[in-house]
Structure formats: structure tokens, C-alpha cells
mmCIF file of C-alpha atoms and ligand atoms in Angstrom:
data_model
loop_
_atom_site.group_PDB
_atom_site.id
_atom_site.type_symbol
_atom_site.label_atom_id
_atom_site.label_comp_id
_atom_site.label_asym_id
_atom_site.label_seq_id
_atom_site.Cartn_x
_atom_site.Cartn_y
_atom_site.Cartn_z
ATOM 1 C CA MET A 1 -3.561 -99.836 61.426
ATOM 2 C CA ASN A 2 -5.801 -101.495 63.759
ATOM 3 C CA ILE A 3 -9.278 -100.884 63.057
ATOM 4 C CA ILE A 4 -12.443 -101.852 65.325
ATOM 5 C CA LYS A 5 -15.563 -101.626 63.422
ATOM 6 C CA LEU A 6 -18.649 -102.199 66.321
ATOM 7 C CA ASN A 7 -22.269 -102.189 65.151
ATOM 8 C CA ALA A 8 -23.746 -99.857 68.443
ATOM 9 C CA ILE A 9 -21.492 -97.842 71.107
ATOM 10 C CA HIS A 10 -22.116 -95.301 73.818
ATOM 11 C CA SER A 11 -19.564 -93.465 72.985
ATOM 12 C CA THR A 12 -16.444 -94.312 70.021
ATOM 13 C CA ASN A 13 -14.399 -91.567 72.129
ATOM 14 C CA ASP A 14 -15.372 -93.423 75.981
ATOM 15 C CA TYR A 15 -15.284 -96.454 74.193
ATOM 16 C CA LEU A 16 -11.540 -95.545 72.781
ATOM 17 C CA LYS A 17 -10.717 -94.583 76.494
ATOM 18 C CA GLU A 18 -11.715 -97.394 78.550
ATOM 19 C CA LEU A 19 -9.755 -99.440 75.447
ATOM 20 C CA LEU A 20 -6.542 -97.747 76.805
ATOM 21 C CA HIS A 21 -6.886 -97.504 79.956
ATOM 22 C CA ILE A 22 -6.406 -102.624 79.883
ATOM 23 C CA GLN A 23 -4.652 -102.015 77.094
ATOM 24 C CA LEU A 24 -1.676 -100.893 74.787
ATOM 25 C CA LEU A 25 -2.987 -99.526 71.670
ATOM 26 C CA GLU A 26 -1.324 -99.004 68.606
ATOM 27 C CA ASN A 27 -1.183 -94.872 67.132
ATOM 28 C CA PHE A 28 -4.011 -94.492 64.701
ATOM 29 C CA THR A 29 -5.849 -97.196 66.865
ATOM 30 C CA VAL A 30 -10.123 -96.441 65.386
ATOM 31 C CA VAL A 31 -13.019 -97.201 66.469
ATOM 32 C CA VAL A 32 -16.022 -96.582 64.632
ATOM 33 C CA ALA A 33 -19.957 -97.533 65.281
ATOM 34 C CA GLU A 34 -22.518 -97.372 62.640
ATOM 35 C CA HIS A 35 -24.849 -96.314 66.031
ATOM 36 C CA GLN A 36 -23.728 -94.089 68.959
ATOM 37 C CA THR A 37 -26.523 -94.042 71.957
ATOM 38 C CA LYS A 38 -24.097 -91.270 73.886
ATOM 39 C CA GLY A 39 -22.790 -89.676 71.246
ATOM 40 C CA LYS A 40 -20.631 -86.455 72.435
ATOM 41 C CA GLY A 41 -20.281 -82.982 71.084
ATOM 42 C CA GLN A 42 -18.240 -79.844 71.898
ATOM 43 C CA MET A 43 -18.647 -78.724 75.389
ATOM 44 C CA GLY A 44 -21.278 -80.893 76.850
ATOM 45 C CA ALA A 45 -23.645 -81.159 73.853
ATOM 46 C CA VAL A 46 -24.882 -84.338 72.069
ATOM 47 C CA TRP A 47 -24.289 -85.712 68.810
ATOM 48 C CA SER A 48 -26.872 -87.119 67.441
ATOM 49 C CA VAL A 49 -27.527 -88.366 63.824
ATOM 50 C CA GLU A 50 -29.019 -91.321 62.107
ATOM 51 C CA PRO A 51 -27.419 -94.641 62.819
ATOM 52 C CA GLY A 52 -26.045 -96.279 60.009
ATOM 53 C CA LYS A 53 -26.284 -93.637 57.524
ATOM 54 C CA ASN A 54 -22.760 -91.294 58.789
ATOM 55 C CA LEU A 55 -19.939 -91.507 59.556
ATOM 56 C CA THR A 56 -18.634 -91.544 63.789
ATOM 57 C CA PHE A 57 -15.297 -92.626 65.204
ATOM 58 C CA SER A 58 -12.160 -91.755 67.235
ATOM 59 C CA VAL A 59 -8.723 -92.024 66.078
ATOM 60 C CA LEU A 60 -5.908 -92.275 68.853
ATOM 61 C CA VAL A 61 -3.204 -89.852 68.220
ATOM 62 C CA LYS A 62 0.237 -90.868 70.412
ATOM 63 C CA ASP A 63 2.921 -87.800 71.920
ATOM 64 C CA ALA A 64 0.640 -86.224 68.359
ATOM 65 C CA VAL A 65 2.785 -82.144 70.481
ATOM 66 C CA PRO A 66 5.269 -82.043 72.878
ATOM 67 C CA GLU A 67 3.600 -80.247 75.043
ATOM 68 C CA ILE A 68 0.381 -79.249 75.839
ATOM 69 C CA ASN A 69 0.610 -75.864 74.962
ATOM 70 C CA THR A 70 0.748 -76.667 71.111
ATOM 71 C CA ILE A 71 -1.753 -78.888 71.443
ATOM 72 C CA PHE A 72 -4.421 -76.859 69.509
ATOM 73 C CA ASN A 73 -1.402 -77.777 66.589
ATOM 74 C CA LEU A 74 -3.697 -80.567 66.238
ATOM 75 C CA ASN A 75 -6.943 -79.152 66.045
ATOM 76 C CA VAL A 76 -4.973 -77.645 63.124
ATOM 77 C CA ALA A 77 -4.161 -80.777 61.373
ATOM 78 C CA VAL A 78 -7.773 -82.521 62.412
ATOM 79 C CA ALA A 79 -9.957 -79.900 60.871
ATOM 80 C CA LEU A 80 -7.693 -80.029 57.320
ATOM 81 C CA SER A 81 -7.827 -83.525 56.805
ATOM 82 C CA VAL A 82 -11.388 -83.470 57.000
ATOM 83 C CA ALA A 83 -11.769 -80.751 54.671
ATOM 84 C CA LYS A 84 -8.916 -81.949 52.728
ATOM 85 C CA THR A 85 -12.099 -85.478 52.661
ATOM 86 C CA LEU A 86 -14.711 -83.282 51.136
ATOM 87 C CA GLU A 87 -12.688 -81.870 48.695
ATOM 88 C CA TYR A 88 -11.684 -85.038 47.192
ATOM 89 C CA PHE A 89 -14.948 -85.695 47.006
ATOM 90 C CA ASN A 90 -15.869 -82.695 45.071
ATOM 91 C CA VAL A 91 -18.215 -81.422 48.142
ATOM 92 C CA PRO A 92 -18.263 -77.847 47.581
ATOM 93 C CA ASN A 93 -17.344 -74.951 49.252
ATOM 94 C CA ILE A 94 -16.111 -76.208 52.870
ATOM 95 C CA LYS A 95 -14.830 -73.907 55.574
ATOM 96 C CA ILE A 96 -13.864 -74.577 59.501
ATOM 97 C CA LYS A 97 -15.844 -72.229 61.852
ATOM 98 C CA TRP A 98 -13.481 -72.060 64.865
ATOM 99 C CA PRO A 99 -12.006 -73.489 66.446
ATOM 100 C CA ASN A 100 -13.006 -77.237 64.487
ATOM 101 C CA ASP A 101 -16.971 -77.382 62.685
ATOM 102 C CA ILE A 102 -16.657 -78.353 59.597
ATOM 103 C CA LEU A 103 -18.901 -76.065 56.870
ATOM 104 C CA THR A 104 -20.240 -76.202 53.574
ATOM 105 C CA GLY A 105 -21.322 -72.746 52.487
ATOM 106 C CA ASN A 106 -22.947 -72.044 56.448
ATOM 107 C CA LYS A 107 -24.584 -75.712 57.603
ATOM 108 C CA LYS A 108 -22.127 -78.323 59.204
ATOM 109 C CA THR A 109 -21.558 -81.072 57.716
ATOM 110 C CA ALA A 110 -18.647 -82.402 60.488
ATOM 111 C CA GLY A 111 -17.826 -81.431 63.842
ATOM 112 C CA ILE A 112 -14.312 -83.085 66.032
ATOM 113 C CA LEU A 113 -14.444 -83.531 70.014
ATOM 114 C CA ILE A 114 -10.511 -83.638 70.818
ATOM 115 C CA GLU A 115 -10.005 -85.195 74.103
ATOM 116 C CA ASN A 116 -6.230 -85.163 75.671
ATOM 117 C CA ASN A 117 -4.876 -87.061 77.798
ATOM 118 C CA ILE A 118 -1.387 -86.415 79.966
ATOM 119 C CA GLY A 119 0.105 -89.184 81.509
ATOM 120 C CA SER A 120 2.113 -89.367 84.295
ATOM 121 C CA ASN A 121 5.500 -89.288 82.468
ATOM 122 C CA GLY A 122 4.099 -86.487 80.477
ATOM 123 C CA ALA A 123 3.194 -88.162 77.733
ATOM 124 C CA ILE A 124 0.304 -86.641 75.752
ATOM 125 C CA HIS A 125 -2.811 -89.227 74.376
ATOM 126 C CA SER A 126 -5.025 -88.027 72.426
ATOM 127 C CA ILE A 127 -8.849 -89.034 70.933
ATOM 128 C CA VAL A 128 -9.827 -87.406 68.064
ATOM 129 C CA GLY A 129 -12.987 -87.933 67.732
ATOM 130 C CA ILE A 130 -14.744 -87.041 63.898
ATOM 131 C CA GLY A 131 -19.045 -87.249 63.860
ATOM 132 C CA LEU A 132 -19.041 -86.772 59.330
ATOM 133 C CA ASN A 133 -22.609 -86.802 58.167
ATOM 134 C CA VAL A 134 -22.198 -88.268 54.622
ATOM 135 C CA ASN A 135 -26.065 -89.711 53.377
ATOM 136 C CA GLN A 136 -27.816 -88.848 55.778
ATOM 137 C CA SER A 137 -30.639 -86.976 53.755
ATOM 138 C CA ASN A 138 -33.251 -85.087 56.526
ATOM 139 C CA PHE A 139 -31.980 -83.115 58.268
ATOM 140 C CA ASN A 140 -35.484 -82.201 60.400
ATOM 141 C CA GLY A 141 -34.803 -79.307 63.210
ATOM 142 C CA LEU A 142 -31.648 -78.598 62.713
ATOM 143 C CA PRO A 143 -31.550 -76.156 59.420
ATOM 144 C CA LYS A 144 -28.097 -75.605 60.173
ATOM 145 C CA ALA A 145 -26.703 -79.314 59.468
ATOM 146 C CA THR A 146 -25.814 -81.205 56.018
ATOM 147 C CA SER A 147 -24.613 -84.118 54.765
ATOM 148 C CA MET A 148 -21.717 -84.805 52.370
ATOM 149 C CA SER A 149 -24.782 -86.526 49.861
ATOM 150 C CA VAL A 150 -26.727 -83.591 50.186
ATOM 151 C CA GLU A 151 -24.787 -81.180 48.840
ATOM 152 C CA VAL A 152 -22.970 -83.305 45.763
ATOM 153 C CA GLY A 153 -26.616 -85.247 45.045
ATOM 154 C CA GLU A 154 -25.134 -89.140 45.423
ATOM 155 C CA GLU A 155 -24.669 -91.725 47.547
ATOM 156 C CA PHE A 156 -21.229 -91.951 49.075
ATOM 157 C CA ASN A 157 -19.016 -95.217 49.988
ATOM 158 C CA LYS A 158 -18.804 -94.771 54.023
ATOM 159 C CA GLU A 159 -15.776 -97.093 54.305
ATOM 160 C CA GLN A 160 -14.005 -95.272 50.914
ATOM 161 C CA VAL A 161 -14.568 -92.276 52.859
ATOM 162 C CA LEU A 162 -13.227 -93.194 56.656
ATOM 163 C CA HIS A 163 -9.744 -94.696 54.749
ATOM 164 C CA LYS A 164 -9.874 -90.666 52.833
ATOM 165 C CA ILE A 165 -10.196 -89.231 56.629
ATOM 166 C CA LEU A 166 -7.545 -91.467 58.084
ATOM 167 C CA GLU A 167 -4.478 -90.979 54.648
ATOM 168 C CA TYR A 168 -4.741 -87.256 54.727
ATOM 169 C CA LEU A 169 -5.249 -87.159 58.985
ATOM 170 C CA LYS A 170 -2.044 -89.186 59.095
ATOM 171 C CA LEU A 171 0.019 -87.176 56.527
ATOM 172 C CA TYR A 172 -1.291 -83.469 58.378
ATOM 173 C CA VAL A 173 -0.237 -84.542 61.440
ATOM 174 C CA MET A 174 3.559 -86.144 60.921
ATOM 175 C CA ALA A 175 3.387 -82.345 58.958
ATOM 176 C CA MET A 176 2.582 -80.597 61.807
ATOM 177 C CA GLN A 177 4.888 -82.445 63.264
ATOM 178 C CA SER A 178 7.750 -81.397 60.885
ATOM 179 C CA ASN A 179 8.943 -78.600 60.333
ATOM 180 C CA THR A 180 5.671 -76.863 58.452
ATOM 181 C CA THR A 181 3.417 -76.673 60.748
ATOM 182 C CA GLU A 182 3.058 -72.769 59.639
ATOM 183 C CA LEU A 183 2.246 -74.221 56.133
ATOM 184 C CA LEU A 184 -0.685 -75.738 57.854
ATOM 185 C CA TRP A 185 -1.877 -72.702 59.620
ATOM 186 C CA ASP A 186 -1.948 -70.848 56.935
ATOM 187 C CA GLU A 187 -3.903 -73.401 55.144
ATOM 188 C CA TYR A 188 -6.447 -73.536 58.078
ATOM 189 C CA HIS A 189 -6.673 -69.560 58.106
ATOM 190 C CA LEU A 190 -7.630 -69.494 54.366
ATOM 191 C CA LYS A 191 -10.291 -72.065 54.654
ATOM 192 C CA LEU A 192 -10.997 -69.857 58.427
ATOM 193 C CA TYR A 193 -15.472 -69.204 58.486
ATOM 194 C CA LYS A 194 -16.070 -65.367 57.831
ATOM 195 C CA LYS A 195 -12.547 -64.656 58.271
ATOM 196 C CA ASN A 196 -12.236 -60.926 57.859
ATOM 197 C CA ILE A 197 -15.783 -60.232 57.371
ATOM 198 C CA PRO A 198 -18.062 -58.311 59.939
ATOM 199 C CA MET A 199 -20.442 -60.646 62.419
ATOM 200 C CA THR A 200 -22.355 -60.471 65.579
ATOM 201 C CA PHE A 201 -20.940 -63.301 68.555
ATOM 202 C CA GLU A 202 -22.265 -63.451 72.073
ATOM 203 C CA LYS A 203 -20.770 -63.255 75.045
ATOM 204 C CA ASN A 204 -22.363 -63.443 78.140
ATOM 205 C CA ASN A 205 -25.199 -63.410 76.873
ATOM 206 C CA SER A 206 -25.046 -60.124 75.548
ATOM 207 C CA LYS A 207 -24.353 -59.182 71.758
ATOM 208 C CA PHE A 208 -21.868 -57.656 69.800
ATOM 209 C CA MET A 209 -20.281 -56.673 66.398
ATOM 210 C CA GLY A 210 -16.288 -58.464 65.206
ATOM 211 C CA ILE A 211 -14.554 -59.087 62.767
ATOM 212 C CA ILE A 212 -12.825 -62.636 62.794
ATOM 213 C CA LYS A 213 -9.368 -61.592 62.208
ATOM 214 C CA GLY A 214 -7.912 -64.870 63.024
ATOM 215 C CA VAL A 215 -6.639 -67.438 65.809
ATOM 216 C CA SER A 216 -3.757 -68.030 68.292
ATOM 217 C CA ARG A 217 -1.512 -71.213 68.478
ATOM 218 C CA THR A 218 -3.395 -72.046 71.584
ATOM 219 C CA GLY A 219 -6.417 -71.618 69.674
ATOM 220 C CA GLN A 220 -8.442 -67.558 71.357
ATOM 221 C CA LEU A 221 -10.120 -66.489 68.032
ATOM 222 C CA GLN A 222 -8.879 -62.776 66.786
ATOM 223 C CA VAL A 223 -11.758 -60.686 67.000
ATOM 224 C CA GLN A 224 -11.608 -56.947 65.697
ATOM 225 C CA LEU A 225 -13.911 -54.806 67.959
ATOM 226 C CA GLU A 226 -15.890 -51.791 66.827
ATOM 227 C CA ASP A 227 -13.066 -49.335 68.426
ATOM 228 C CA ASP A 228 -10.438 -51.385 66.755
ATOM 229 C CA SER A 229 -8.940 -53.523 69.333
ATOM 230 C CA VAL A 230 -7.987 -57.227 68.542
ATOM 231 C CA VAL A 231 -9.259 -58.650 72.006
ATOM 232 C CA GLU A 232 -8.689 -62.897 71.776
ATOM 233 C CA TYR A 233 -10.950 -65.136 73.247
ATOM 234 C CA SER A 234 -11.522 -68.696 73.682
ATOM 235 C CA VAL A 235 -14.230 -71.106 73.139
ATOM 236 C CA LYS A 236 -16.058 -70.777 76.608
ATOM 237 C CA GLU A 237 -15.756 -66.917 75.999
ATOM 238 C CA VAL A 238 -17.463 -66.873 72.766
ATOM 239 C CA ARG A 239 -20.400 -67.335 70.319
ATOM 240 C CA LEU A 240 -20.421 -66.888 66.919
ATOM 241 C CA LEU A 241 -23.534 -65.948 65.505
ATOM 242 C CA TYR A 242 -24.263 -67.142 62.327
HETATM 243 C C1 BTN B 301 -19.144 -80.900 67.481
HETATM 244 O O1 BTN B 301 -19.082 -80.652 66.454
HETATM 245 O O2 BTN B 301 -19.835 -80.786 69.370
HETATM 246 C C2 BTN B 301 -17.887 -82.593 68.313
HETATM 247 C C3 BTN B 301 -19.166 -83.731 67.403
HETATM 248 C C4 BTN B 301 -18.195 -84.852 67.479
HETATM 249 C C5 BTN B 301 -19.020 -86.448 67.151
HETATM 250 C C6 BTN B 301 -17.851 -87.454 66.976
HETATM 251 S S1 BTN B 301 -19.151 -88.414 66.121
HETATM 252 C C7 BTN B 301 -17.560 -89.656 67.696
HETATM 253 C C8 BTN B 301 -16.727 -89.582 67.984
HETATM 254 N N1 BTN B 301 -17.737 -89.772 69.654
HETATM 255 C C9 BTN B 301 -18.095 -89.244 70.081
HETATM 256 O O3 BTN B 301 -18.718 -89.341 71.302
HETATM 257 N N2 BTN B 301 -18.156 -88.021 69.909
HETATM 258 C C10 BTN B 301 -17.000 -87.218 69.068
#
């Protein structure tokens, strides 16, 4: 496997994208950096963590799905591979907060940013960016963040954690591409944060109560409202208040 290790870079997602423009890269090429100066989060947010303590990396996944309308399957495979890795290292109570934040209890341990590109021949290349808090112990000002070491009470070898994620990622991507996709969805739903539990949501600056029933195959959150109707929301539309 081609693993490119960098000390500091703007963003591993952006760097991998730039590399793709100038050279042919093999499937599952990885770019990992000790520090990102312009780490990107979902919805234009910034991903900023303590340099050197955590894992910030991106993986190129070529032709993950044959058609873009099934691309959320890749989110499922990636979220599960991170969740499984955390469980492998005995991090307790792992949940997937839709669409693909990885929580320990109700605190975020990892974030995922997948950027897809459709080539002129229709092939889909996905840049899978993962930020996993491994050994950071101080989350001043971020009460909803945690790390593997905070949760387990020991330091982890980042190299070992990275290799475990990559191992699971390949397995889950393969499983997703075979006919076991439904099993992955079952696993995703089993780990889905607050499934079947009443909670508060925010849409257009107003709050409402609802119950998460699941996630549709296209990645929409299915929420049962107080009048018992079930409505589907896209990532941009609604926020979970937790
Ligand atoms: C989120 O939860 O908002 C997603 C965070 C994704 C962060 C990772 S760190 C490695 C990769 N490079 C980036 O610039 N972002 C992703």
C-alpha cells in the first residue's frame, strides 16, 4: 500500500486531490500528516486538533460505487471501519452520529469528510478524509470532543491504529461492493446514535422534537415527527442538538 507521510500540510484531502491531478495513484493511496494547517471539516467547518497527537489522513478510494446515487454506501463503509477500529482498541460505547461522526458516548472521537469527483468517463474517485482523536488529552473549549486515550486511559500507537483502520476500510469497501451491502446497513443502523429515542432537531433556526427511525439509502435522515409522519432530511437541512 502506498502511504505518503508528511510532517505538515494544509489539508490531506486537498493534497491528495492535487496529487491526483498530476499523477496516477493506486487505489487506497494514503496521505497522513502530523499536522494540518487548514484541516477541513464537514459543511465548510475547520478541523483543528493538537499537532502530533492524533491521526489526520486521507485515503483514495477509486470506483467505490458504480453510480453516484449509491455513494452513501461509502459513508456507511467508512463510518463502520472507524467504529470497528475503536472497538478493536477497546474504546467503549461507540455510536455513529448521522451522517458519519463517530462518538464515544455522546462525545466526538472522529470526523469523516468524503469528497467525490466524477471523471469525464463517469468513474467516481473518492477522497476519504478521517480525523481521529487518538492521544489528545486536552479539549479546552470543546466539551463535546474526546479521544481514544481519554476514554481508555492509556496512550495508543498511532501507526497501529492507522493500519487497523486501513485494514477494516478495505474489508468494508469490499463488502460494500459485494452483495453484503445490506449487512453493512444493518450494522450502521445498530450503531446509529439516538435511534428510536426522542430528541431535539434544528431546522431554519427553529427547534422541533422527533425520533430518528433510520437513514435512507441516499443518506437522508428519517425522522418521525410528533404527528407520527416520517420525514426525510438532508445533511444541509437539519441539525441534531445533542
Ligand atoms: C468533520 O467531522 O467535520 C469532518 C472532519 C474531517 C477531518 C479530516 S482530517 C484529514 C482530512 N483532511 C481534511 O482536511 N479533513 C479531513
